[in-house]
Amino acid sequence: MLGFDVRNRDKQQGFILVTGLLFLFMMALMVLSLLNTVHLELRMSQNLAIASQQFQVAEAGLKIAENRLTLLVQRKILDLHQQLNYADFQLSYDIERLAMPFCCHEKIAYRILAKARQTAADAALILETTYAVAGNEDCQGGEAQLIRTGRGAWRELNKY
């Protein structure tokens, strides 16, 4: 007989339910995996944005220190330290006069360290550069002269 058999129906009861539950479990695992991946990528992009902002704040610290040097160069600064808040970051810079073994021909070189951190618990991003400004010191005869005024190349002092 080609029709519906009542005895066959009793043997297959519950198979669709088990298959449906298995399918829903697999879909739930795929959704959880997708959510985990999206959360990880979101955290990575937030960290990248914060690192970029931190670098920009440290760069701004170098520029602030350079501007401060050009204003105060006539006072014979030996070292200077300042700490301030800038764009929700803690920014500090240190300026130290470099002792040079050559005549600076009315130019004075300084070492500038700029540190930027978001909170006290975070690691600071540290940038270092040298900066030469015009001063009022005269050279003595026969010494090599420093010609360039302005910033040298900066370098990052953080260890990863």
Tab-separated table of C-alpha atoms in Angstrom:
chain	number	residue	atom	x	y	z
A	1	MET	CA	0.000	0.000	0.000
A	2	LEU	CA	1.325	3.427	-0.946
A	3	GLY	CA	-0.619	5.370	1.646
A	4	PHE	CA	0.304	6.482	5.127
A	5	ASP	CA	1.167	3.714	7.572
A	6	VAL	CA	0.311	4.365	11.223
A	7	ARG	CA	2.941	1.909	12.515
A	8	ASN	CA	5.758	3.738	10.649
A	9	ARG	CA	4.690	7.080	12.203
A	10	ASP	CA	5.160	5.746	15.730
A	11	LYS	CA	8.777	4.775	14.974
A	12	GLN	CA	9.745	8.274	13.706
A	13	GLN	CA	8.261	10.456	16.468
A	14	GLY	CA	10.879	12.878	17.954
A	15	PHE	CA	13.437	12.633	15.128
A	16	ILE	CA	12.514	16.072	13.749
A	17	LEU	CA	12.709	17.551	17.259
A	18	VAL	CA	16.224	16.183	17.837
A	19	THR	CA	17.335	17.326	14.371
A	20	GLY	CA	15.892	20.812	14.942
A	21	LEU	CA	17.590	21.139	18.342
A	22	LEU	CA	20.924	20.030	16.877
A	23	PHE	CA	20.556	22.591	14.076
A	24	LEU	CA	19.719	25.365	16.591
A	25	PHE	CA	22.726	24.394	18.749
A	26	MET	CA	25.064	24.622	15.728
A	27	MET	CA	23.605	28.007	14.770
A	28	ALA	CA	24.060	29.259	18.361
A	29	LEU	CA	27.733	28.202	18.311
A	30	MET	CA	28.267	30.030	15.018
A	31	VAL	CA	26.617	33.198	16.385
A	32	LEU	CA	28.747	33.065	19.564
A	33	SER	CA	31.887	32.657	17.463
A	34	LEU	CA	30.876	35.610	15.310
A	35	LEU	CA	30.175	37.777	18.372
A	36	ASN	CA	33.535	36.855	19.871
A	37	THR	CA	35.317	37.813	16.641
A	38	VAL	CA	33.454	41.126	16.389
A	39	HIS	CA	34.277	41.940	20.032
A	40	LEU	CA	37.965	41.155	19.479
A	41	GLU	CA	38.126	43.330	16.357
A	42	LEU	CA	36.384	46.167	18.201
A	43	ARG	CA	38.949	46.020	21.007
A	44	MET	CA	41.786	45.951	18.466
A	45	SER	CA	40.451	49.038	16.690
A	46	GLN	CA	39.979	50.868	20.012
A	47	ASN	CA	43.565	50.061	21.011
A	48	LEU	CA	44.809	51.307	17.647
A	49	ALA	CA	42.870	54.553	18.047
A	50	ILE	CA	44.206	55.087	21.579
A	51	ALA	CA	47.785	54.345	20.464
A	52	SER	CA	47.428	56.826	17.619
A	53	GLN	CA	46.075	59.498	19.969
A	54	GLN	CA	48.853	58.775	22.455
A	55	PHE	CA	51.464	59.235	19.727
A	56	GLN	CA	49.875	62.517	18.632
A	57	VAL	CA	49.883	63.779	22.238
A	58	ALA	CA	53.573	62.845	22.645
A	59	GLU	CA	54.349	64.625	19.372
A	60	ALA	CA	52.438	67.667	20.647
A	61	GLY	CA	54.572	67.485	23.808
A	62	LEU	CA	57.713	67.723	21.670
A	63	LYS	CA	56.291	70.741	19.846
A	64	ILE	CA	55.259	72.439	23.107
A	65	ALA	CA	58.748	71.905	24.525
A	66	GLU	CA	60.352	73.249	21.333
A	67	ASN	CA	58.188	76.378	21.463
A	68	ARG	CA	59.059	76.800	25.122
A	69	LEU	CA	62.754	76.525	24.282
A	70	THR	CA	62.637	79.166	21.590
A	71	LEU	CA	60.953	81.555	24.042
A	72	LEU	CA	63.334	80.858	26.940
A	73	VAL	CA	66.643	80.413	25.123
A	74	GLN	CA	68.050	83.723	26.327
A	75	ARG	CA	67.791	82.564	29.980
A	76	LYS	CA	70.443	79.805	29.672
A	77	ILE	CA	68.176	76.860	30.550
A	78	LEU	CA	70.011	73.841	31.913
A	79	ASP	CA	66.964	71.650	32.428
A	80	LEU	CA	63.221	72.108	32.515
A	81	HIS	CA	60.314	69.814	33.364
A	82	GLN	CA	56.603	70.405	32.904
A	83	GLN	CA	53.557	68.205	33.381
A	84	LEU	CA	50.101	68.979	31.997
A	85	ASN	CA	46.882	67.419	30.774
A	86	TYR	CA	46.380	67.466	27.037
A	87	ALA	CA	43.416	65.868	25.220
A	88	ASP	CA	42.584	63.647	28.241
A	89	PHE	CA	46.168	62.371	28.395
A	90	GLN	CA	48.827	63.078	30.991
A	91	LEU	CA	51.661	64.777	29.136
A	92	SER	CA	55.054	65.585	30.543
A	93	TYR	CA	58.234	66.739	28.920
A	94	ASP	CA	61.794	67.077	30.098
A	95	ILE	CA	64.308	69.423	28.517
A	96	GLU	CA	67.990	68.918	29.231
A	97	ARG	CA	70.863	70.939	27.837
A	98	LEU	CA	73.449	68.818	26.076
A	99	ALA	CA	77.136	69.307	26.656
A	100	MET	CA	78.691	69.401	23.204
A	101	PRO	CA	82.359	68.708	22.481
A	102	PHE	CA	82.349	71.263	19.678
A	103	CYS	CA	81.577	74.895	19.167
A	104	CYS	CA	77.884	75.455	18.627
A	105	HIS	CA	78.372	78.845	16.907
A	106	GLU	CA	75.605	80.603	18.772
A	107	LYS	CA	73.452	77.473	18.823
A	108	ILE	CA	72.565	75.465	21.903
A	109	ALA	CA	71.454	71.821	21.725
A	110	TYR	CA	68.852	70.317	24.033
A	111	ARG	CA	67.529	66.807	24.554
A	112	ILE	CA	63.725	66.665	24.809
A	113	LEU	CA	61.783	63.694	26.209
A	114	ALA	CA	57.993	63.764	25.853
A	115	LYS	CA	55.878	61.192	27.730
A	116	ALA	CA	52.171	60.615	27.127
A	117	ARG	CA	49.890	58.252	29.046
A	118	GLN	CA	46.131	58.000	29.352
A	119	THR	CA	45.956	56.941	33.007
A	120	ALA	CA	48.536	56.421	35.708
A	121	ALA	CA	48.281	52.640	35.267
A	122	ASP	CA	48.966	52.765	31.508
A	123	ALA	CA	52.437	52.526	30.039
A	124	ALA	CA	53.713	55.856	28.781
A	125	LEU	CA	54.695	56.442	25.179
A	126	ILE	CA	58.072	58.184	25.228
A	127	LEU	CA	59.487	60.177	22.323
A	128	GLU	CA	62.987	61.655	22.349
A	129	THR	CA	64.570	64.241	20.095
A	130	THR	CA	67.376	66.753	20.054
A	131	TYR	CA	66.683	70.375	19.307
A	132	ALA	CA	69.146	73.145	18.520
A	133	VAL	CA	68.212	76.784	19.049
A	134	ALA	CA	70.041	80.011	18.396
A	135	GLY	CA	71.797	81.336	21.472
A	136	ASN	CA	74.271	84.072	22.236
A	137	GLU	CA	77.442	82.050	22.850
A	138	ASP	CA	80.519	82.756	20.731
A	139	CYS	CA	82.814	80.128	19.276
A	140	GLN	CA	86.496	79.961	19.998
A	141	GLY	CA	88.939	79.504	17.142
A	142	GLY	CA	89.402	76.244	15.264
A	143	GLU	CA	86.416	74.238	16.583
A	144	ALA	CA	83.878	72.351	14.496
A	145	GLN	CA	80.584	74.199	14.183
A	146	LEU	CA	76.969	73.097	14.501
A	147	ILE	CA	75.140	74.625	11.547
A	148	ARG	CA	71.566	73.282	11.627
A	149	THR	CA	68.898	74.807	13.880
A	150	GLY	CA	65.679	72.974	14.740
A	151	ARG	CA	64.620	69.447	15.533
A	152	GLY	CA	66.649	66.368	14.848
A	153	ALA	CA	64.995	63.046	14.100
A	154	TRP	CA	62.853	61.754	16.961
A	155	ARG	CA	62.861	58.189	18.204
A	156	GLU	CA	60.499	56.144	20.312
A	157	LEU	CA	61.980	54.785	23.544
A	158	ASN	CA	59.273	52.215	24.344
A	159	LYS	CA	60.068	48.506	24.412
A	160	TYR	CA	57.521	46.111	22.931
